[in-house]
Short mmCIF file of C-alpha atoms in Angstrom, two decimals:
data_model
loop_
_atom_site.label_atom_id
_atom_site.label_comp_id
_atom_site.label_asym_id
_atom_site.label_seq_id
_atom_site.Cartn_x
_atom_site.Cartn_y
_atom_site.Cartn_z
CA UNK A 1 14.25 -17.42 -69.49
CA UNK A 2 16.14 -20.27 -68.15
CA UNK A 3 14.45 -22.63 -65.64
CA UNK A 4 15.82 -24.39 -62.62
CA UNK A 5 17.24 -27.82 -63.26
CA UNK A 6 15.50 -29.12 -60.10
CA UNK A 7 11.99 -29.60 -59.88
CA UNK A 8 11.80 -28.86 -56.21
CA UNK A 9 13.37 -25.47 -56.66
CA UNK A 10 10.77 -24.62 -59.46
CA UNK A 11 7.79 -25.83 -57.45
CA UNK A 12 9.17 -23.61 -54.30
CA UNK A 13 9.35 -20.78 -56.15
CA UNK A 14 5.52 -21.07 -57.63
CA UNK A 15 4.66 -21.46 -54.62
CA UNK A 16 6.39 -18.62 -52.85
CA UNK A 17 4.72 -16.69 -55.62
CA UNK A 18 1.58 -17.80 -54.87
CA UNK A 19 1.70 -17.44 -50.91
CA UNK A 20 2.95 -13.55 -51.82
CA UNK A 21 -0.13 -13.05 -53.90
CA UNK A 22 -2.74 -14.46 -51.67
CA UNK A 23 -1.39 -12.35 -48.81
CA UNK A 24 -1.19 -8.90 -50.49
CA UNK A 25 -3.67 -6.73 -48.73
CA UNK A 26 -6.19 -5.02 -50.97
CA UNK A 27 -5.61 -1.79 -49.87
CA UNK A 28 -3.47 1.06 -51.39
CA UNK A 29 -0.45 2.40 -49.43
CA UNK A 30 -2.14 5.30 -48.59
CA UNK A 31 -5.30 3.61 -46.77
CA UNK A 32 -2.98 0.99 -45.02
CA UNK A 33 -1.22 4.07 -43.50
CA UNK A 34 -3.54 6.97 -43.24
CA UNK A 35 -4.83 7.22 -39.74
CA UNK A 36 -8.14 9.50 -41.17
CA UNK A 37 -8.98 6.39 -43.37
CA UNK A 38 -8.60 3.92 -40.36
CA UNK A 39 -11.34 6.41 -37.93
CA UNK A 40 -13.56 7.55 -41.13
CA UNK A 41 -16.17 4.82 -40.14
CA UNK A 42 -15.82 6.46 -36.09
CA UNK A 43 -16.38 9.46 -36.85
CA UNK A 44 -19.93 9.94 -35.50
CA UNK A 45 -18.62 8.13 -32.30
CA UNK A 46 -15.72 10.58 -32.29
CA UNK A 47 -17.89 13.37 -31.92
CA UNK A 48 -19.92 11.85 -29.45
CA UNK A 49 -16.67 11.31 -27.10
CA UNK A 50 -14.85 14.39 -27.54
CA UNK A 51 -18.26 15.89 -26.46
CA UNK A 52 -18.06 14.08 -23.10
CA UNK A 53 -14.23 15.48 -22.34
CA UNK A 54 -12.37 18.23 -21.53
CA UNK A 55 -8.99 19.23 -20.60
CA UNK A 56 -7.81 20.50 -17.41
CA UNK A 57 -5.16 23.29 -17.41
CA UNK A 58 -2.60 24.22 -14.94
CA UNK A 59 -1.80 27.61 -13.20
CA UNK A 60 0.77 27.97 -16.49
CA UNK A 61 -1.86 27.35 -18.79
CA UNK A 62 -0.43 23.87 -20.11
CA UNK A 63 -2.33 20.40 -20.37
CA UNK A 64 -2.20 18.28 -17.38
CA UNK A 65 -4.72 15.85 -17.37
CA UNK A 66 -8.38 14.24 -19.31
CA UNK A 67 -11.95 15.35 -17.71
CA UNK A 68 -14.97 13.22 -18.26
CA UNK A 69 -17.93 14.98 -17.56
CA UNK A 70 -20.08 12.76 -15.57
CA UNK A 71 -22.95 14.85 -15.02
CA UNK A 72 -24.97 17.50 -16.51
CA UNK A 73 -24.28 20.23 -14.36
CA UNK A 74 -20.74 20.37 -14.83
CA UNK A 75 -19.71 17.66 -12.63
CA UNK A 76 -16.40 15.55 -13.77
CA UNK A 77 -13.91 13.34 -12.83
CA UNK A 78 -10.03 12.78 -13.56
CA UNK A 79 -7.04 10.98 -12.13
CA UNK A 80 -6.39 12.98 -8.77
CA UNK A 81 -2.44 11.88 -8.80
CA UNK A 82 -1.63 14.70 -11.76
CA UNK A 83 -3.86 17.16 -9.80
CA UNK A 84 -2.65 17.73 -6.27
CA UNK A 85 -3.88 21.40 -6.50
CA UNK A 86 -7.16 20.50 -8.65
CA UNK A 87 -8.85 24.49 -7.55
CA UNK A 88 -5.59 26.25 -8.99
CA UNK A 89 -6.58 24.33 -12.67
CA UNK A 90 -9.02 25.16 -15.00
CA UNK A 91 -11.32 23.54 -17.45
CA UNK A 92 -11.19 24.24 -21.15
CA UNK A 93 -14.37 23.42 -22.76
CA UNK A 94 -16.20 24.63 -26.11
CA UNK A 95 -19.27 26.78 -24.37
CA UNK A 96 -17.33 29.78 -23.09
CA UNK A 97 -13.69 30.85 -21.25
CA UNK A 98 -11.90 28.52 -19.05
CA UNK A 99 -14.01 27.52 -15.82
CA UNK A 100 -12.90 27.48 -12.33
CA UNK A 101 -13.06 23.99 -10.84
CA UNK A 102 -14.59 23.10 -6.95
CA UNK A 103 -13.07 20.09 -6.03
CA UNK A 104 -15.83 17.56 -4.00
CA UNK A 105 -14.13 14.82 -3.20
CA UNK A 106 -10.76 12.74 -3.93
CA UNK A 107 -10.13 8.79 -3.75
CA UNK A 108 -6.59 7.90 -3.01
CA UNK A 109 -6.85 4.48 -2.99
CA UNK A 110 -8.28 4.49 -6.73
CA UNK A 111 -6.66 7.14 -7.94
CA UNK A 112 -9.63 9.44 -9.02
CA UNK A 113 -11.56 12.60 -8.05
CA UNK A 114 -14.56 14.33 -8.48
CA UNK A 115 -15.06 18.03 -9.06
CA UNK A 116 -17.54 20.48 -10.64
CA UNK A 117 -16.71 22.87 -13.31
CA UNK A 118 -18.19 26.33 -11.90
CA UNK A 119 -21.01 28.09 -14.10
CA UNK A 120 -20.86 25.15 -16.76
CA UNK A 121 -23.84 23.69 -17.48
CA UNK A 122 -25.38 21.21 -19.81
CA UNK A 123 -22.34 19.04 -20.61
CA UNK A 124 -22.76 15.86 -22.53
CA UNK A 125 -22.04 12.85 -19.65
CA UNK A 126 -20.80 9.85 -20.11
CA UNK A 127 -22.91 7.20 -19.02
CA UNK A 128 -20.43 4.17 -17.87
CA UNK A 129 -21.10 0.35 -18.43
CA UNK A 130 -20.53 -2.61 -17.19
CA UNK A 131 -16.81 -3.94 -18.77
CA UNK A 132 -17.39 -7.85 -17.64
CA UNK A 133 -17.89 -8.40 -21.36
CA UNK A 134 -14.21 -7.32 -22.20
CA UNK A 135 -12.38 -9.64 -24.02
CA UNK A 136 -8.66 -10.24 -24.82
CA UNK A 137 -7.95 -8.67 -28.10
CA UNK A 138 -11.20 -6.77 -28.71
CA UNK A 139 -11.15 -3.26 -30.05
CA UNK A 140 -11.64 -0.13 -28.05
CA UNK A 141 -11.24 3.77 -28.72
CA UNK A 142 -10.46 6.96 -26.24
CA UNK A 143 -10.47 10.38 -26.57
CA UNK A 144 -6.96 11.99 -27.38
CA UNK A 145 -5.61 15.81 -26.70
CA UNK A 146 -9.19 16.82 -26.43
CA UNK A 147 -9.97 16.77 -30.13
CA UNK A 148 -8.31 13.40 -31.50
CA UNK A 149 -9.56 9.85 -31.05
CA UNK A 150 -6.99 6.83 -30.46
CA UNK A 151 -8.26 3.20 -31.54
CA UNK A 152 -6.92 -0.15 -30.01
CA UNK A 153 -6.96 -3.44 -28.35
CA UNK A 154 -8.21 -4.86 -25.07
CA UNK A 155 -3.92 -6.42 -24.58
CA UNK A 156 -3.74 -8.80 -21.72
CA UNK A 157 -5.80 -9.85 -19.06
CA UNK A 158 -7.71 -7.52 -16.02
CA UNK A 159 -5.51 -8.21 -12.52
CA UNK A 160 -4.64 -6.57 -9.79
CA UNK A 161 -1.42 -3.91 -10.26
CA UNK A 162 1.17 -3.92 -6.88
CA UNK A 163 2.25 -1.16 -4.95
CA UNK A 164 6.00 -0.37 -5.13
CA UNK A 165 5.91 2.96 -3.02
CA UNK A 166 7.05 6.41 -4.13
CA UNK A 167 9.89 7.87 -4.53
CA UNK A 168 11.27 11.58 -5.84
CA UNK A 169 13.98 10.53 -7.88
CA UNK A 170 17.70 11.05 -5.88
CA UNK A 171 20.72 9.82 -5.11
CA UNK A 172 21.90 11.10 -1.18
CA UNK A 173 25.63 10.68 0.77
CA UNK A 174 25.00 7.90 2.74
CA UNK A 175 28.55 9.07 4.48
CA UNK A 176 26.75 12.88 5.11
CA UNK A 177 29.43 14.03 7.54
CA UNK A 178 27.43 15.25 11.22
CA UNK A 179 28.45 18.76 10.98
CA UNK A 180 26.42 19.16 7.96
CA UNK A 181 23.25 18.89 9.94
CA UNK A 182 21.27 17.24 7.14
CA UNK A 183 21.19 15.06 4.33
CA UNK A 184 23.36 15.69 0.91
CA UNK A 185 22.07 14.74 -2.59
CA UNK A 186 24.81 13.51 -4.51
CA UNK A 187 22.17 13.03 -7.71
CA UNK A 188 18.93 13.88 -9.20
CA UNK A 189 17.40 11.75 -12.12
CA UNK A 190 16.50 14.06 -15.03
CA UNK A 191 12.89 14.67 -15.18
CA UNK A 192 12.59 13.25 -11.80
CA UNK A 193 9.74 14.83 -8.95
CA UNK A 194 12.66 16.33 -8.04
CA UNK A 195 14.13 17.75 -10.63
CA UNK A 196 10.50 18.82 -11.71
CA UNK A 197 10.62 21.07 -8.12
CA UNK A 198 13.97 22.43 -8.77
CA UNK A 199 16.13 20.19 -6.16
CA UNK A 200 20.09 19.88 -7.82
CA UNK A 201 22.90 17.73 -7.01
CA UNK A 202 25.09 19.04 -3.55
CA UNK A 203 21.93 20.25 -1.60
CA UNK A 204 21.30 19.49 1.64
CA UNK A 205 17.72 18.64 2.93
CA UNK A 206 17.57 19.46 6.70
CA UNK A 207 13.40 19.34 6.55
CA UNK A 208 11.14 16.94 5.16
CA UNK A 209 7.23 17.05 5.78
CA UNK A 210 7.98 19.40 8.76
CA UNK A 211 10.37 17.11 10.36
CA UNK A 212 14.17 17.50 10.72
CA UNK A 213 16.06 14.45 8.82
CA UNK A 214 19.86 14.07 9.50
CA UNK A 215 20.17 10.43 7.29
CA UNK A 216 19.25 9.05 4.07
CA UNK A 217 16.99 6.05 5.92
CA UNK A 218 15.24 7.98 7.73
CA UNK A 219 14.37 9.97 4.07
CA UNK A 220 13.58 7.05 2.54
CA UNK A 221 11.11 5.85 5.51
CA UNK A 222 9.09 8.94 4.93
CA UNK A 223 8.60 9.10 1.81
CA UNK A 224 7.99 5.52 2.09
CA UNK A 225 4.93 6.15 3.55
CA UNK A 226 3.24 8.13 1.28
CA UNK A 227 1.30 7.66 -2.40
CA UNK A 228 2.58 8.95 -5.55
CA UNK A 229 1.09 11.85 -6.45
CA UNK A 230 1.30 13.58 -3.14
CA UNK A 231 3.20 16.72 -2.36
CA UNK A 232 5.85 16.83 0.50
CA UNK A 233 7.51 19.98 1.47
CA UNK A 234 11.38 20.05 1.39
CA UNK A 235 13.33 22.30 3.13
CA UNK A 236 16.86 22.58 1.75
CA UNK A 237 20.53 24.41 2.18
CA UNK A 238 22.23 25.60 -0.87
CA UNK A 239 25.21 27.86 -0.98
CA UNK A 240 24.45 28.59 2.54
CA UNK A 241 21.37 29.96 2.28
CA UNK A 242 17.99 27.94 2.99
CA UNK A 243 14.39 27.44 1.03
CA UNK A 244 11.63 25.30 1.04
CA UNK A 245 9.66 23.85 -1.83
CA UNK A 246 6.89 21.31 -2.59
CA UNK A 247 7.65 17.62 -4.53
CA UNK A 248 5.15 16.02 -6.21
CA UNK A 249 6.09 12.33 -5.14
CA UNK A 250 6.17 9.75 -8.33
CA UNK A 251 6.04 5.98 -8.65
CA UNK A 252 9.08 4.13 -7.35
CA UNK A 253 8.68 2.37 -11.09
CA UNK A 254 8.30 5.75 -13.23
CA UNK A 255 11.66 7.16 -11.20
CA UNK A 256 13.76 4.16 -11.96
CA UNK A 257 12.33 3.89 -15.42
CA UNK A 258 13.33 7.84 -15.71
CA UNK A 259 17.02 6.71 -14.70
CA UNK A 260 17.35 4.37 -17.17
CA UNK A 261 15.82 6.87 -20.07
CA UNK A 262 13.09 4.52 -20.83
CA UNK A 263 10.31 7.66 -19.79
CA UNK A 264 12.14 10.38 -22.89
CA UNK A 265 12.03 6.94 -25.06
CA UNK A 266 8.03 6.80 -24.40
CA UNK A 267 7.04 10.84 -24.18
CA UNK A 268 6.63 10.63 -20.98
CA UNK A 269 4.60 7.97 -18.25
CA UNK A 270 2.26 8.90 -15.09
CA UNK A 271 3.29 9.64 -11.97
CA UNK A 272 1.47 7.18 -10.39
CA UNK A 273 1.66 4.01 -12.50
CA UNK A 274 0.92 0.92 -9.87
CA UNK A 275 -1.10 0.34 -6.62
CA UNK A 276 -4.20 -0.41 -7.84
CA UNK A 277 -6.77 -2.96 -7.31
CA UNK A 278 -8.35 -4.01 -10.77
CA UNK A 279 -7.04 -2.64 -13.98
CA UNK A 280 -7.86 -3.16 -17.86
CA UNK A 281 -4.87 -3.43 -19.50
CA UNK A 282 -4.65 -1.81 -23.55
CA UNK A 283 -2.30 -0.55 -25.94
CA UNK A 284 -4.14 2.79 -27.43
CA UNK A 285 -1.12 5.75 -28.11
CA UNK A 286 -2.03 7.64 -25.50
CA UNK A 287 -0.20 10.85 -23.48
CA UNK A 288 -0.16 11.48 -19.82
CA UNK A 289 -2.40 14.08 -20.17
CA UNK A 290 -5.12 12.05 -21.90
CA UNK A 291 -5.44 9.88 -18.39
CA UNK A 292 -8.75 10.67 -16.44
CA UNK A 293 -10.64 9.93 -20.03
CA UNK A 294 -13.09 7.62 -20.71
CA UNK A 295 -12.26 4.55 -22.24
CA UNK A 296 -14.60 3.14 -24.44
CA UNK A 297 -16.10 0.22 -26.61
CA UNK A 298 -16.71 0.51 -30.61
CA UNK A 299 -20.86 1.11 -29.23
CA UNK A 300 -20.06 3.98 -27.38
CA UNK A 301 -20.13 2.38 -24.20
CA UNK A 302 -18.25 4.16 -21.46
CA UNK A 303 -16.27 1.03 -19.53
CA UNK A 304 -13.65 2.70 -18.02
CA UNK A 305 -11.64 5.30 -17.17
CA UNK A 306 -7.54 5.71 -17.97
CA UNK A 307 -5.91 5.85 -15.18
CA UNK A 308 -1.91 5.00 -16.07
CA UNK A 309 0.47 5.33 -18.89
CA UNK A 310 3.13 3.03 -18.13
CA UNK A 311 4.97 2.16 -20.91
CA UNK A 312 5.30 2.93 -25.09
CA UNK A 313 2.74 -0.25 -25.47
CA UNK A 314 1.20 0.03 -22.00
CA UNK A 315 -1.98 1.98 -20.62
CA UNK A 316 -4.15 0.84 -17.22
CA UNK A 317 -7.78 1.58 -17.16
CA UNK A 318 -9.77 1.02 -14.20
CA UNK A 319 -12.40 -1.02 -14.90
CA UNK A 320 -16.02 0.79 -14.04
CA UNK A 321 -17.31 -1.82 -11.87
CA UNK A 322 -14.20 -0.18 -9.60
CA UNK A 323 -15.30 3.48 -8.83
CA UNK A 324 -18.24 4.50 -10.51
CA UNK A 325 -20.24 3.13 -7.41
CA UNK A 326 -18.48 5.48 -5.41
CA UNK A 327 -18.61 8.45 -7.96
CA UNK A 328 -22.43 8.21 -8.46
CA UNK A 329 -23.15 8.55 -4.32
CA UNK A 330 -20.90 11.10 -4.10
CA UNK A 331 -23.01 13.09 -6.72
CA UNK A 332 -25.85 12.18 -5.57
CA UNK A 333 -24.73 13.52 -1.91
CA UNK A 334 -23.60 16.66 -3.39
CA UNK A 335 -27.05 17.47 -5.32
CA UNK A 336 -29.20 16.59 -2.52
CA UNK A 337 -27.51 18.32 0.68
CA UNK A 338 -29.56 17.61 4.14
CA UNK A 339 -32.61 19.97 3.73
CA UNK A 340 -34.42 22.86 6.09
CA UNK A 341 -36.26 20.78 8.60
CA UNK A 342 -40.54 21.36 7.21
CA UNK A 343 -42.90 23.69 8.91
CA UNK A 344 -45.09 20.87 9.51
CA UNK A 345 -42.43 19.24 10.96
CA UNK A 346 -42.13 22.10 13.63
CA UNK A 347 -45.67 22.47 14.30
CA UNK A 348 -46.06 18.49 15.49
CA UNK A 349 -43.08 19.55 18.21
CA UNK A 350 -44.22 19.93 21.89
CA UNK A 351 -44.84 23.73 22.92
CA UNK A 352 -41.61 24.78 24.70
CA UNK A 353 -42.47 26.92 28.25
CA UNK A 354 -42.35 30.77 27.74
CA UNK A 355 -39.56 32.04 30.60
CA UNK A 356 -40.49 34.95 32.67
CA UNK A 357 -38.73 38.48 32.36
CA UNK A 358 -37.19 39.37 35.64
CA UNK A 359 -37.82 42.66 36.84
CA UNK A 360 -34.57 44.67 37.16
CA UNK A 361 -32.29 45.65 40.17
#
């Protein structure tokens, strides 16, 4: 073995040597890649999650969304912007067939609902937390799929997310000539709201939300003025003959992430991904369907509740300190409706005059 004529060279490549050494991990392949090996030491916390979900099923019998049982009588919550029609959905849990839902109450401004599972008792609630404590880069888990558990990091800093609007994912004739009496779509953006509710290229939308529209402004005003997630009836020409049908309105970001492919790229985003007031930012691999989970420290600690996936590294949480106020009088208002006024009550009350039959004729 020949050796380098400079010193230098030899001392660089000792040294290279040793840097490799001291930073070979001392792990096999098999545990540095094995997801089973990374959650072995969760599994008892695994359990305990997957216990405190369930998934919610549309009319077709497919995945739509996360619920987190929040009470023991079959109570739950979920992100209300993937369940318009929450009562046509049902709840898969482990106890017995799917369960009919009664929806209670839903929070647009936050994104979230509360509902009861019907007949399902004896659920395992989660019991949320405060999530002041969070900090940057600290691990956290939540529930994937219904039986999986995803394990990650806290990745940037809890802020406010802005409101862009909504949108339903089309391209219209700004040109539409007058005799057309409506408004022609020249485009619609694959996977779009739109495309979702079966609108195509060379319609013509004469309705929208029950009122006639005759330019793409006025289109674009009202749908403007609603939040993603909410359904607006179209009513539409095509090959002469007209129909109506319902759109399920999306984040202005998801549609122009959709025409740029960036959604296929990431299995798919939210339909409502911004407008909220606090979030907790993370990078777990989550789905769509997984939002309306809890997220949750490496305790067990319930801190908040996915809410967004908006990118292949990005997932929103809203922090507890955000709704679970609000979810916890609204149960509390359900279980204890205003009760039968007490007999005592009734005997304390003046005695009313008795009125005199008249005689007849």
């Amino acid at each position: 073995m020949k050796f380098p004529a400079s010193p230098w060279i030899a001392a660089l490549m000792i040294l290279t040597h040793t840097v490799r050494g001291e930073l070979k991990a001392p792990l096999q392949t098999e545990e540095m890649t094995n997801g089973s090996q990374t959650l072995a030491p969760l599994a008892q916390l695994q359990t305990q999650v997957i216990r405190s979900t369930a998934l919610l099923m549309n009319a077709q019998g497919k995945p739509t969304a996360t619920a987190t049982w929040v009470g023991e009588e079959g109570y739950f919550i979920t992100k209300a912007s993937e369940v318009p029609r929450l009562e046509d959905c049902t709840v898969e849990h482990s106890s017995g067939p799917n369960a009919r839902i009664r929806e209670i109450r839903r929070d647009t401004k936050h994104d979230v609902v509360l509902a009861q599972a019907i007949g399902v008792q004896k659920v395992s609630p989660v019991r949320f937390d405060s999530s002041k404590k969070l900090t940057f880069g600290q691990w956290i888990v939540a529930p994937s799929r219904g039986t999986d558990l995803k394990i990650g990091v806290v990745s940037a800093k809890r802020r406010p997310i802005k409101g862009f609007g909504a949108a339903i994912g089309i391209r219209m004739d700004d040109r539409t000539a007058a005799e057309i009496a409506g408004v022609r779509i020249v485009g619609v953006a694959e996977d779009s709201p739109a495309a979702t509710a079966g609108l195509r290229a060379d319609d013509i939308m004469i309705e929208l939300a029950g009122e006639s529209v005759r330019e793409f402004r006025r289109v674009n005003e009202i749908i403007s003025k609603r939040q993603p997630g909410e359904e607006i009836a179209v009513k539409y020409r095509r090959a002469g003959k007209e129909d109506l049908l319902h759109v399920r309105l999306a984040s202005r970001t998801k549609v122009l992430s959709n025409w740029d492919g960036e959604d296929f790229a990431n299995g798919g985003i939210s339909i409502r991904t911004d407008n909220f007031a606090e979030i907790l930012q993370h990078d777990l691999p989550l789905n769509p369907t997984d939002m309306g989970g809890p997220l949750l420290d490496l305790q067990g600690r319930a801190i908040g509740l996915n809410i967004a996936r908006v990118d292949r590294v990005t997932t929103f949480a809203l922090p507890s300190e955000i709704f679970w106020p609000i979810i916890e009088k609204w149960m509390e208002a359900d279980l204890h409706p205003p009760k039968a006024v007490p007999a005592n009550a009734l005997e304390s009350s003046p005695p009313q005059p008795v009125k005199k039959m008249q005689p007849n004729g």
